[in-house]
XYZ file of C-alpha atoms in Angstrom:
779
model
C 76.540 92.423 132.607
C 73.141 93.985 130.632
C 70.254 92.980 131.658
C 69.170 93.133 135.144
C 70.736 95.494 137.187
C 72.662 94.993 140.585
C 71.556 97.614 143.263
C 75.013 99.310 143.928
C 74.738 98.835 147.525
C 74.261 95.599 147.115
C 71.020 95.001 149.253
C 69.670 91.590 149.534
C 66.128 92.831 149.552
C 66.464 95.240 147.153
C 67.160 92.385 144.464
C 64.972 90.544 145.937
C 61.813 93.128 145.787
C 63.091 93.700 142.252
C 62.774 89.795 141.371
C 59.445 89.435 142.758
C 58.259 92.435 140.749
C 59.498 90.603 137.689
C 58.120 87.556 138.483
C 54.865 89.329 138.858
C 54.911 90.925 135.451
C 56.031 87.326 133.823
C 52.952 86.216 135.513
C 50.242 88.680 134.210
C 51.462 88.991 130.822
C 50.740 84.793 129.806
C 50.256 85.068 126.157
C 53.340 85.515 123.480
C 53.570 88.667 121.805
C 52.278 87.593 118.622
C 48.479 87.086 120.162
C 48.722 89.214 123.559
C 50.290 92.560 121.642
C 50.618 91.760 117.962
C 47.223 93.904 116.424
C 45.908 93.189 113.322
C 48.524 94.528 111.241
C 48.746 96.261 108.004
C 47.965 94.621 105.113
C 49.355 94.352 101.516
C 53.308 94.398 101.206
C 53.573 96.239 104.649
C 52.579 92.768 106.082
C 55.673 91.206 104.966
C 57.872 93.718 106.523
C 60.087 92.478 109.702
C 61.945 95.324 111.465
C 63.938 93.057 113.840
C 65.575 91.490 110.245
C 69.194 93.102 110.533
C 68.928 93.870 113.827
C 71.071 90.701 115.240
C 74.629 89.916 115.204
C 75.202 87.923 112.369
C 78.793 86.675 111.195
C 79.761 89.319 109.267
C 79.297 91.557 113.059
C 76.331 93.551 113.876
C 73.798 95.015 111.279
C 72.891 97.957 113.507
C 69.687 98.598 112.302
C 66.619 100.008 114.188
C 63.511 98.139 114.627
C 61.345 101.044 115.975
C 58.622 102.813 113.705
C 59.429 105.584 111.390
C 57.918 106.228 107.938
C 59.390 106.384 104.406
C 62.514 108.714 104.899
C 61.379 110.362 107.492
C 62.994 112.473 109.897
C 61.971 110.592 113.186
C 63.323 107.519 113.517
C 62.362 106.057 116.995
C 63.394 102.965 118.721
C 64.233 101.713 121.742
C 67.959 101.520 122.970
C 69.659 98.761 124.241
C 73.012 100.510 125.013
C 73.963 103.826 126.101
C 76.653 104.892 123.243
C 76.802 103.497 119.993
C 74.044 102.284 117.321
C 70.773 101.855 119.689
C 69.460 98.227 119.392
C 70.588 94.951 119.529
C 68.550 91.958 119.166
C 71.285 90.094 121.864
C 70.517 92.385 124.335
C 68.244 91.647 127.382
C 67.666 95.102 128.536
C 65.712 98.523 127.081
C 67.202 101.178 128.289
C 64.594 103.637 127.307
C 63.598 105.176 123.427
C 65.068 107.895 121.505
C 63.758 109.906 118.454
C 66.596 109.841 115.745
C 68.962 107.150 114.694
C 70.620 106.140 111.244
C 69.734 103.345 109.965
C 72.716 100.532 109.698
C 75.902 102.582 109.957
C 79.088 101.737 111.100
C 79.740 104.236 113.854
C 78.082 105.848 117.110
C 74.649 108.392 116.204
C 71.516 110.064 116.906
C 69.878 108.649 119.945
C 68.305 111.871 120.649
C 65.577 113.283 122.951
C 65.885 109.677 125.022
C 63.328 109.044 126.875
C 61.376 106.377 129.208
C 58.191 105.482 131.313
C 58.703 103.776 134.914
C 56.683 103.174 137.717
C 56.954 104.052 141.887
C 59.543 106.552 143.285
C 61.839 108.788 140.476
C 65.004 107.506 139.979
C 67.455 109.495 137.349
C 70.993 107.740 137.471
C 71.834 106.467 134.252
C 71.891 102.743 135.903
C 68.007 103.247 136.933
C 66.842 103.619 133.254
C 66.813 100.385 131.695
C 64.338 97.237 131.894
C 64.450 93.855 131.163
C 62.255 92.570 128.475
C 61.837 89.490 125.899
C 61.406 89.170 123.001
C 58.120 87.139 123.249
C 56.853 89.748 124.522
C 57.852 92.400 121.617
C 56.322 93.469 117.924
C 57.741 95.635 115.637
C 55.964 95.876 112.016
C 56.163 98.678 109.220
C 55.281 101.625 111.281
C 54.408 100.250 114.870
C 56.758 99.057 117.305
C 54.996 97.585 121.018
C 57.817 96.212 123.886
C 56.455 94.957 127.309
C 59.118 96.396 130.062
C 59.536 93.865 132.685
C 60.301 96.279 135.497
C 57.477 97.819 135.805
C 55.289 95.801 134.041
C 54.495 99.242 131.453
C 53.433 98.034 127.909
C 55.230 100.850 125.643
C 53.902 101.396 122.211
C 55.327 103.468 119.197
C 54.816 104.952 116.154
C 55.879 108.151 113.608
C 54.906 110.853 111.429
C 57.697 112.912 109.567
C 58.432 114.892 112.172
C 56.795 113.075 115.111
C 56.652 110.349 117.510
C 53.980 109.186 119.401
C 54.387 106.809 122.329
C 51.357 105.292 124.571
C 52.406 103.518 127.939
C 50.069 101.434 129.803
C 50.593 101.103 133.504
C 49.803 98.147 135.845
C 46.908 99.538 138.547
C 47.879 100.475 141.520
C 51.281 101.935 141.127
C 52.489 105.991 140.303
C 52.951 106.207 136.716
C 56.338 108.193 135.555
C 57.665 109.283 131.969
C 61.371 110.139 132.479
C 63.147 112.416 129.868
C 66.846 111.967 130.608
C 67.327 114.763 127.922
C 71.614 114.526 128.573
C 71.589 110.895 126.952
C 72.388 110.845 123.524
C 74.245 107.311 121.462
C 77.189 109.673 120.650
C 78.535 111.983 122.532
C 75.909 114.910 124.258
C 77.655 118.811 124.353
C 74.857 120.397 125.950
C 71.056 120.381 126.799
C 68.245 122.085 128.320
C 64.625 121.349 129.298
C 61.951 123.136 130.346
C 58.222 122.215 131.770
C 55.653 123.805 130.724
C 51.981 123.873 132.157
C 50.869 120.519 133.208
C 50.813 118.576 130.321
C 54.085 120.136 128.087
C 57.608 119.618 127.947
C 60.624 121.187 125.600
C 63.997 122.214 124.964
C 67.065 120.696 122.757
C 69.817 118.019 123.129
C 73.025 118.914 121.530
C 75.173 116.223 120.351
C 78.062 115.590 118.076
C 77.329 114.049 114.555
C 77.801 110.826 112.705
C 81.459 108.589 113.004
C 83.433 110.977 115.971
C 82.484 114.261 113.927
C 83.368 116.770 116.600
C 80.973 119.215 115.242
C 77.797 119.642 117.133
C 74.312 120.061 116.074
C 70.962 120.517 118.207
C 67.914 118.783 118.040
C 64.771 120.910 119.415
C 61.837 119.016 120.635
C 58.544 119.692 122.359
C 56.692 116.963 123.858
C 52.654 117.021 125.063
C 50.824 114.709 127.567
C 47.395 113.114 126.892
C 46.204 114.358 130.242
C 47.944 117.008 133.141
C 50.406 114.948 135.341
C 50.059 115.292 139.189
C 53.087 116.235 139.843
C 56.791 116.954 137.816
C 60.055 118.216 138.170
C 63.785 118.029 136.886
C 66.933 116.959 138.201
C 70.841 118.148 137.498
C 73.814 115.782 138.305
C 76.958 114.391 136.808
C 76.629 111.990 133.449
C 79.274 109.720 135.917
C 78.347 110.446 139.193
C 75.828 109.213 141.887
C 72.247 110.371 142.271
C 72.199 114.011 141.487
C 69.629 116.691 142.894
C 66.614 116.169 141.938
C 63.985 119.324 142.464
C 60.638 118.739 142.327
C 58.252 121.211 141.121
C 61.346 122.254 139.063
C 60.731 123.952 135.513
C 63.930 124.405 133.729
C 67.658 122.301 133.668
C 70.584 123.080 131.608
C 73.824 121.310 130.790
C 76.330 123.065 129.391
C 79.445 120.264 128.869
C 79.571 116.751 128.377
C 79.987 115.616 131.883
C 76.745 116.942 132.739
C 73.311 114.919 133.512
C 70.246 116.961 133.280
C 66.097 115.713 132.897
C 62.941 115.990 133.989
C 59.893 113.790 134.860
C 56.356 113.672 134.970
C 54.390 111.796 137.529
C 50.672 110.693 137.185
C 48.835 109.176 140.743
C 48.438 105.661 141.220
C 44.743 104.706 139.585
C 42.996 101.292 140.677
C 42.685 100.101 137.280
C 45.570 100.145 134.238
C 46.315 103.736 133.109
C 47.680 104.728 129.622
C 49.665 107.762 128.643
C 49.896 109.004 125.409
C 53.070 111.444 124.540
C 53.204 113.327 121.532
C 57.066 114.430 120.443
C 57.952 116.431 117.586
C 61.679 117.700 116.742
C 62.927 120.144 114.541
C 66.621 120.856 113.668
C 65.739 124.531 113.258
C 64.281 125.817 116.376
C 61.554 125.096 118.918
C 59.058 126.699 116.818
C 59.929 124.465 114.591
C 59.253 121.422 116.547
C 55.906 123.153 117.695
C 54.301 123.718 114.093
C 55.590 119.614 113.245
C 53.572 118.625 115.936
C 50.796 120.883 115.048
C 50.615 120.208 111.463
C 51.233 116.017 111.916
C 49.515 115.278 115.224
C 47.494 117.343 116.558
C 43.728 116.154 117.111
C 45.072 112.363 116.385
C 45.207 109.291 118.835
C 47.569 106.833 118.829
C 45.627 104.392 116.551
C 45.449 107.261 113.706
C 48.858 107.787 113.886
C 49.593 104.477 113.232
C 47.229 103.605 110.861
C 48.653 106.947 109.166
C 52.064 104.934 108.832
C 51.094 101.874 107.896
C 49.378 103.566 105.188
C 52.120 105.092 103.979
C 55.151 102.209 104.251
C 51.956 100.067 101.838
C 52.105 103.209 99.034
C 56.010 102.794 99.453
C 56.214 99.314 99.296
C 53.625 99.018 96.540
C 56.251 100.226 94.175
C 57.078 96.541 93.445
C 54.619 94.319 93.677
C 56.063 89.813 93.888
C 54.258 87.356 92.837
C 55.089 83.734 93.977
C 58.183 83.213 96.323
C 57.734 81.560 100.035
C 56.703 83.750 102.552
C 59.734 84.133 104.444
C 61.164 84.883 100.650
C 58.261 87.397 100.659
C 60.303 88.967 103.937
C 63.294 89.661 103.370
C 62.500 90.934 99.529
C 59.705 93.559 101.456
C 62.023 94.091 104.490
C 64.892 95.003 102.089
C 62.802 97.008 100.044
C 61.579 99.045 103.695
C 65.160 99.439 104.779
C 65.901 101.250 101.088
C 63.317 103.508 101.881
C 64.634 104.994 105.378
C 67.326 107.115 104.157
C 68.410 110.128 103.096
C 65.732 111.356 105.710
C 64.150 114.226 105.504
C 65.689 117.350 106.945
C 63.465 120.215 106.894
C 60.204 121.026 109.015
C 57.088 120.939 107.966
C 56.949 124.790 106.951
C 59.848 123.836 104.984
C 62.697 125.670 106.940
C 65.440 123.685 107.405
C 69.360 124.793 108.830
C 72.000 124.863 105.708
C 75.773 124.326 105.433
C 76.112 127.837 106.251
C 74.325 127.924 109.076
C 71.350 129.890 108.321
C 68.079 129.298 107.908
C 66.667 128.689 104.252
C 63.203 127.800 103.055
C 62.354 124.781 100.308
C 59.384 125.296 97.898
C 56.196 123.466 99.793
C 56.201 119.856 98.643
C 60.253 119.506 97.703
C 61.887 118.538 101.381
C 65.339 119.103 101.985
C 67.335 115.984 102.104
C 70.258 114.657 104.675
C 72.218 112.111 105.834
C 73.726 110.586 102.686
C 75.990 107.524 103.188
C 77.513 108.569 99.702
C 80.062 105.854 99.260
C 77.533 103.397 99.830
C 74.688 104.158 98.429
C 75.713 105.456 95.079
C 75.834 101.312 93.908
C 72.571 100.117 93.925
C 70.107 102.547 96.497
C 70.752 105.458 94.377
C 69.624 103.059 91.231
C 66.879 101.949 92.916
C 65.413 105.146 94.289
C 66.066 106.555 90.870
C 63.535 103.849 89.445
C 61.057 103.404 92.047
C 61.260 107.161 93.583
C 61.919 109.786 91.051
C 59.955 112.660 92.174
C 61.844 112.622 95.957
C 65.128 111.318 93.769
C 65.376 114.349 92.259
C 64.740 116.467 95.533
C 67.379 114.407 96.859
C 69.387 115.343 94.141
C 68.724 119.267 94.614
C 69.501 119.185 98.899
C 73.216 118.142 97.119
C 73.046 121.180 94.846
C 71.868 123.479 98.063
C 74.474 121.876 100.085
C 76.851 123.026 97.369
C 75.409 126.499 97.316
C 75.624 126.606 100.858
C 78.625 125.320 102.223
C 80.775 125.506 99.078
C 81.373 121.491 98.313
C 79.653 118.727 97.597
C 80.323 116.335 100.665
C 80.371 112.876 100.306
C 78.995 111.426 103.732
C 76.883 114.796 104.543
C 75.280 114.119 108.405
C 72.536 116.707 109.010
C 74.069 120.143 107.601
C 77.592 118.676 108.421
C 80.578 117.498 106.746
C 81.602 114.539 108.201
C 84.339 113.451 105.703
C 83.978 109.595 106.201
C 84.987 106.989 103.242
C 86.166 107.991 99.783
C 85.518 109.521 96.171
C 82.980 111.610 95.005
C 80.021 109.462 95.336
C 77.161 111.978 95.373
C 78.893 113.231 92.272
C 77.830 109.550 90.887
C 74.474 110.157 92.220
C 73.377 113.151 90.409
C 75.198 111.562 87.491
C 72.763 108.907 87.917
C 69.784 110.665 88.612
C 70.568 113.222 85.312
C 71.228 110.458 82.793
C 68.486 108.341 84.126
C 66.230 111.349 83.081
C 65.559 112.907 86.052
C 66.136 116.762 85.273
C 63.976 118.642 88.120
C 67.158 119.693 90.154
C 69.355 122.667 89.335
C 72.024 120.986 87.312
C 73.989 124.015 86.416
C 75.091 124.658 89.889
C 75.005 120.793 90.211
C 77.597 120.568 87.963
C 79.872 123.077 88.631
C 80.091 121.975 92.198
C 80.458 118.509 91.079
C 83.323 119.638 88.448
C 84.920 121.470 91.440
C 85.236 118.082 93.674
C 86.992 116.130 90.951
C 89.716 119.068 89.835
C 89.862 121.248 92.702
C 91.198 120.779 96.654
C 89.454 122.765 99.372
C 91.327 125.521 101.172
C 93.187 124.814 104.099
C 90.919 125.013 107.695
C 87.207 123.953 105.518
C 85.503 121.717 107.090
C 85.447 119.596 103.903
C 88.696 118.014 102.952
C 87.827 116.922 99.145
C 89.320 114.435 97.145
C 91.867 112.691 99.799
C 95.167 113.403 97.581
C 93.604 115.281 94.881
C 96.794 117.747 94.461
C 98.706 114.438 93.677
C 96.422 113.319 91.270
C 96.724 116.486 89.535
C 100.357 116.653 89.435
C 101.129 112.836 88.762
C 97.943 110.959 88.040
C 97.470 108.883 90.904
C 97.418 108.853 94.594
C 100.923 108.320 95.941
C 100.727 105.363 99.177
C 104.160 107.095 101.074
C 102.014 110.625 100.332
C 98.227 109.439 101.260
C 98.207 106.626 104.091
C 94.615 106.182 104.238
C 93.662 103.683 101.488
C 96.044 105.365 98.118
C 94.841 102.722 96.200
C 91.176 102.466 96.828
C 90.665 106.523 96.840
C 91.957 106.414 93.229
C 89.713 104.103 91.901
C 86.568 105.976 94.009
C 87.831 108.965 92.187
C 87.532 107.455 89.026
C 84.215 106.051 89.265
C 83.563 109.707 90.136
C 85.599 110.840 87.059
C 83.617 108.272 84.872
C 80.382 109.437 85.880
C 81.157 112.699 85.012
C 82.411 111.967 81.935
C 78.602 110.329 80.791
C 77.129 113.312 82.329
C 79.382 115.561 80.532
C 78.648 114.174 76.923
C 74.831 114.320 77.545
C 75.059 117.946 78.463
C 77.031 119.028 75.352
C 80.450 119.682 77.456
C 82.928 118.468 74.892
C 86.122 120.179 76.257
C 85.029 118.885 80.225
C 83.902 115.386 78.917
C 87.582 115.053 77.454
C 89.273 115.852 80.740
C 86.795 113.785 82.823
C 87.642 110.361 80.183
C 91.598 111.171 80.514
C 91.371 111.551 84.463
C 89.036 108.483 84.568
C 92.185 106.410 82.570
C 93.860 107.769 85.666
C 93.143 104.396 87.552
C 95.653 102.013 85.529
C 98.433 103.517 87.109
C 97.921 101.830 90.105
C 97.212 98.591 88.327
C 100.486 96.784 87.802
C 100.769 94.774 84.447
C 103.218 92.490 86.053
C 101.025 90.584 88.791
C 98.181 92.152 87.598
C 96.804 93.134 90.658
C 96.019 97.051 91.721
C 98.264 97.732 94.241
C 100.137 100.837 96.187
C 102.918 102.602 94.480
C 104.962 105.566 95.908
C 105.031 109.147 94.655
C 108.565 108.474 93.008
C 106.966 106.028 90.903
C 108.003 103.031 92.404
C 105.750 99.998 94.112
C 105.234 100.144 97.061
C 107.611 96.613 97.863
C 106.384 93.322 99.988
C 102.633 93.918 98.779
C 100.346 91.191 99.544
C 97.023 91.457 97.662
C 95.299 89.211 100.568
C 96.287 91.650 103.270
C 93.443 94.035 104.657
C 94.430 97.455 104.114
C 97.549 97.175 102.341
C 96.255 100.536 100.471
C 93.039 99.782 100.149
C 89.852 100.985 102.725
C 88.132 98.109 104.613
C 89.027 95.679 101.826
C 92.076 94.284 100.505
C 93.685 94.189 97.417
C 91.380 90.849 95.850
C 88.553 92.973 97.083
C 89.613 95.751 95.060
C 91.133 93.885 91.799
C 87.292 94.264 90.811
C 86.446 97.621 91.806
C 86.631 99.555 88.004
C 83.312 99.399 87.396
C 83.027 101.558 84.857
C 85.393 99.785 82.688
C 85.328 96.568 83.486
C 86.377 95.503 79.444
C 89.400 96.688 80.366
C 90.245 95.197 83.689
C 89.065 91.679 81.558
C 91.631 92.736 79.020
C 94.482 93.820 80.733
C 94.300 90.812 83.204
C 93.921 88.680 80.630
C 90.137 86.788 79.802
C 91.358 83.184 81.227
C 93.364 84.826 84.552
C 90.137 86.991 85.094
C 87.986 84.178 85.303
C 90.092 81.848 87.230
C 91.036 84.813 89.731
C 87.108 85.229 90.182
C 86.056 81.864 90.439
C 88.462 81.216 93.224
C 87.065 84.568 95.201
C 83.544 83.151 95.284
C 85.403 79.512 96.104
C 84.743 80.086 99.963
C 83.683 77.703 102.531
C 81.098 79.696 104.035
C 80.778 83.327 103.971
C 82.994 85.151 106.896
C 85.413 87.914 106.388
C 88.183 86.910 104.212
C 91.387 88.616 102.625
C 91.415 87.035 99.343
C 87.850 85.500 99.412
C 84.336 87.340 98.462
C 83.207 89.700 101.727
C 78.789 89.977 101.732
C 79.646 92.112 104.571
C 81.075 95.461 102.723
C 80.411 97.125 99.553
C 84.135 97.314 98.645
C 83.137 94.122 96.245
C 79.038 94.156 96.292
C 79.273 94.275 91.926
C 81.790 91.263 92.112
C 79.565 88.634 91.412
C 78.215 90.343 88.552
C 81.166 90.497 86.566
C 80.974 86.980 85.212
C 78.618 88.782 82.932
C 81.580 90.902 81.557
C 83.886 87.841 80.640
C 81.872 85.421 79.050
C 80.535 83.130 81.787
C 77.450 84.877 82.810
C 75.971 80.993 84.132
C 78.592 81.899 87.196
C 77.039 84.965 88.066
C 74.034 83.406 88.425
C 74.991 80.727 90.544
C 77.189 83.214 92.895
C 74.686 86.042 93.341
C 71.631 83.193 94.378
C 74.150 81.419 96.700
C 75.142 85.078 98.205
C 71.116 85.840 98.430
C 70.643 82.225 100.113
C 73.484 82.295 103.306
C 72.899 86.081 103.569
C 69.864 87.607 103.229
C 67.382 85.491 105.527
C 63.949 86.041 107.798
C 65.814 86.352 110.783
C 67.602 88.683 113.524
C 70.915 88.293 111.280
C 69.556 88.620 107.712
C 71.270 91.322 106.651
C 75.398 90.820 105.629
C 77.133 93.398 107.775
C 76.341 97.096 108.518
C 73.273 97.630 106.411
C 74.499 101.511 105.960
C 71.865 103.229 105.286
C 69.991 100.585 102.875
C 72.863 99.761 100.630
C 73.357 96.289 101.517
C 69.219 96.234 101.104
C 68.766 97.335 97.920
C 70.834 95.315 96.238
C 68.948 92.345 97.633
C 65.836 93.827 95.844
C 67.437 94.537 92.477
C 69.189 91.247 92.701
C 65.727 89.397 93.413
C 64.238 90.623 91.039
C 67.256 89.473 88.383
C 69.029 92.717 87.522
C 71.658 95.087 88.864
C 73.669 97.622 87.491
C 77.279 97.259 87.984
C 78.329 101.096 86.899
C 74.985 102.988 87.319
C 75.909 105.946 85.183
C 76.084 103.471 82.587
C 72.580 102.649 82.412
C 73.336 98.940 81.838
C 71.392 96.364 84.270
C 73.409 92.933 83.990
C 70.712 90.739 84.121
C 70.588 86.968 86.464
C 68.274 84.749 87.665
C 65.054 86.144 89.330
C 63.752 84.947 92.688
C 60.447 85.418 92.173
C 57.988 84.189 89.116
C 56.595 87.545 88.851
C 57.545 91.147 89.652
C 55.876 94.917 88.929
C 57.847 97.243 88.845
C 55.052 100.615 89.050
C 56.938 103.548 87.379
C 56.003 107.124 87.849
C 56.648 110.772 85.779
C 59.027 111.620 84.089
C 59.501 107.601 82.955
C 57.180 107.141 79.564
C 56.391 103.705 81.093
C 53.670 102.877 83.529
C 54.934 99.128 84.490
C 58.105 97.249 84.058
C 57.267 93.895 84.022
C 59.738 90.671 85.053
C 58.507 87.293 85.170
C 60.349 83.907 85.762
C 59.008 80.854 84.268
C 60.168 77.683 86.374
C 61.270 80.099 89.313
C 62.179 78.210 92.433
C 64.842 78.045 95.138
C 67.150 76.089 92.894
C 66.386 77.495 89.776
C 69.346 80.305 89.606
C 70.075 79.942 85.905
C 68.865 81.367 82.338
C 67.987 79.545 79.849
C 66.489 82.513 77.943
C 65.414 85.531 78.202
C 62.914 87.663 75.946
C 62.392 91.583 75.926
C 58.792 92.763 74.960
C 58.507 89.435 72.925
C 61.789 89.849 71.650
C 65.162 87.459 72.009
C 67.013 89.057 74.162
C 70.887 87.579 73.713
C 72.403 90.116 75.623
C 72.985 89.119 79.431
C 72.257 93.182 80.273
C 69.438 95.407 79.270
C 69.460 99.284 79.474
C 67.647 102.060 81.980
C 65.281 102.721 78.949
C 64.369 99.620 78.452
C 62.850 99.846 82.047
C 61.930 103.478 82.416
C 60.106 102.680 79.041
C 57.917 100.607 80.383
C 57.636 96.670 79.243
C 58.427 93.146 80.082
C 61.262 91.034 80.614
C 60.984 87.542 80.813
C 63.267 84.864 81.901
C 62.906 81.039 81.460
C 65.104 79.629 84.410
C 65.769 76.023 85.213
C 68.601 74.199 87.814
C 70.860 73.841 85.070
C 73.163 76.338 83.513
C 72.988 76.947 79.722
C 76.696 77.974 78.656
C 75.598 79.359 75.466
C 72.993 82.147 76.528
C 74.603 85.830 77.327
C 78.358 84.194 76.787
C 80.086 85.918 73.524
C 81.947 88.761 73.480
C 79.029 91.011 71.963
C 76.826 90.055 74.844
C 78.578 91.367 77.304
C 77.697 94.848 78.583
C 78.912 98.429 78.025
C 82.476 99.562 79.413
C 83.881 103.071 79.480
C 87.010 101.968 77.083
C 84.555 100.273 74.362
C 83.696 103.728 72.543
C 86.596 106.972 72.563
C 85.641 110.583 74.017
């Protein structure tokens, strides 16, 4: 049972004392968190951010988001952990084990939790069961760049903030109690394989923890750390023991401890003598993936001479600057919280991987250096973020997007391949396709040319046409040899999502085709156009579903399109019949417009949001584009209806307010774009489909290299029930098409909607009004 811990020996006396302590803590704190702890928060858009959104368990499963402080795209993502292994924090848990420096935002596998620490009072206890403390949400505050919670076990107030490479923790301990800082360095959220800790002088700890990478990857990485304290400790020590055993050996005055296997359990502690008044201890913690010197320099560069309040203020200012890329006017307080929190979550990852001095550990295991002002980024949830987060970042963060693209190029140059879900400097092989090729193609076609496309093209074309050598840590596109031979992925040879593997590959091929045309690579463009059309080899003209096929050409028998996983990754044939975003016009034609609209209407005819085999799944990326496909089939008012329904039902201002795993900002970025009334089904096409905006006005601030300075979206008549477009003008000219181009956005201008509560069946519904598709033109 999580929350209140039970004494191993079942001592009634011990439990009674603990209960009295908890009661005393509750009596001391009589004001709710909003009054007692929430100091004046940030002004500007950061004031609307609620990092607790998405930390609960909604109908689609946990969002797996962390509520702790970070700065935009920061290496440090410091947060409380309520579990020993997994994602970190869950709103429904009743105890906090401690705090750790690394987390991934909303992913579906255990990860991070490196450099774990906590605070206690009284005697030193070091077993895993001794670490946690009950807490209450009434004594918890989460803001952009700041987190606070009262640990009820010792009546300790904990406050956190962060810079790019450092975290800062301010603990306020009660009077009359010895104050302890515990560093159980063996504790991570994944699988610890080694650790080392050293106590230096009378106010510093340092070392490293080695932990396996994201999602069960067998490869591990080291995170180095340096911790300094605001005042000398009175005593200190280390401990060693077994992870799953009883109390280990505490070495009072010990200076060092090491762990060489997963079964070990080591750490260090510092104690400050009790005082007659509450005492505050502040710890500054810097990390590096390179070495100890990197952590020391990160601490010196970003935190030296700054107290907690200064670092918190800097973090809040950083968030106001980044969130200020989009100014929203109107809407309810709750809608603004949903929007700006979604934008906040869209600006967490990919995260900075290089140190303050520019050094980073490459995919070749060697130390490299990036030019000043151009960080190395890591942790790309490729299969997820190519859909809407990459287009959003390219729009509002062009310089960062160029650096992210260059980071992918460097990955190829050092590791030999463009990965699809790289974590730190490790290929994880999670998910399918070549999504980072889509990302780089989108960035370049958007006009972002501040990265090495010559090397990038080489890596992307290689990934689209070749298989890695046996034994390479990167596995490449699943079934690539079969694609080259029979032009699809056979289900009897490749068991993991054979159909969706081919579909995802086709999305990448189409993006690279458009890029090849832009680069003047005529021969490569023809090759990639032809490869894109391979998706048609898994479309059954009889039942008009994409479905699994065997290597001999026969369809897999007894196919049920509503069966999850039957040739598809995290979805069914019903979900994946819409996943051909680059060529929806062909799908409409092949299926027949009437049947297409009939199925798509039925797809959204679900009673309540849930995991369905036949209906729209708002909790995963497999069908995120589906609400916008009515724009291609002559019924754009249905897009307007279902998009508003999805937003209203699944994006709310509470802990359950993000559908399913946020996947590093993907689900959140879908909401950001949709709430503004724009979305790109096929980012490399540069087309943005239109739907009814949620707010009366949104101003997107543009930056170089874009020509425009602002792109303004207005919606007269905008209201909760006014989802339907009545008319649109672009820069004063009537807009009959139900889409605009990215160039319309990046050039600056004004997009004006008139919206209402009744559908207008005339606007945007003719075939000439539909967005472009690959098969509209020949190569």
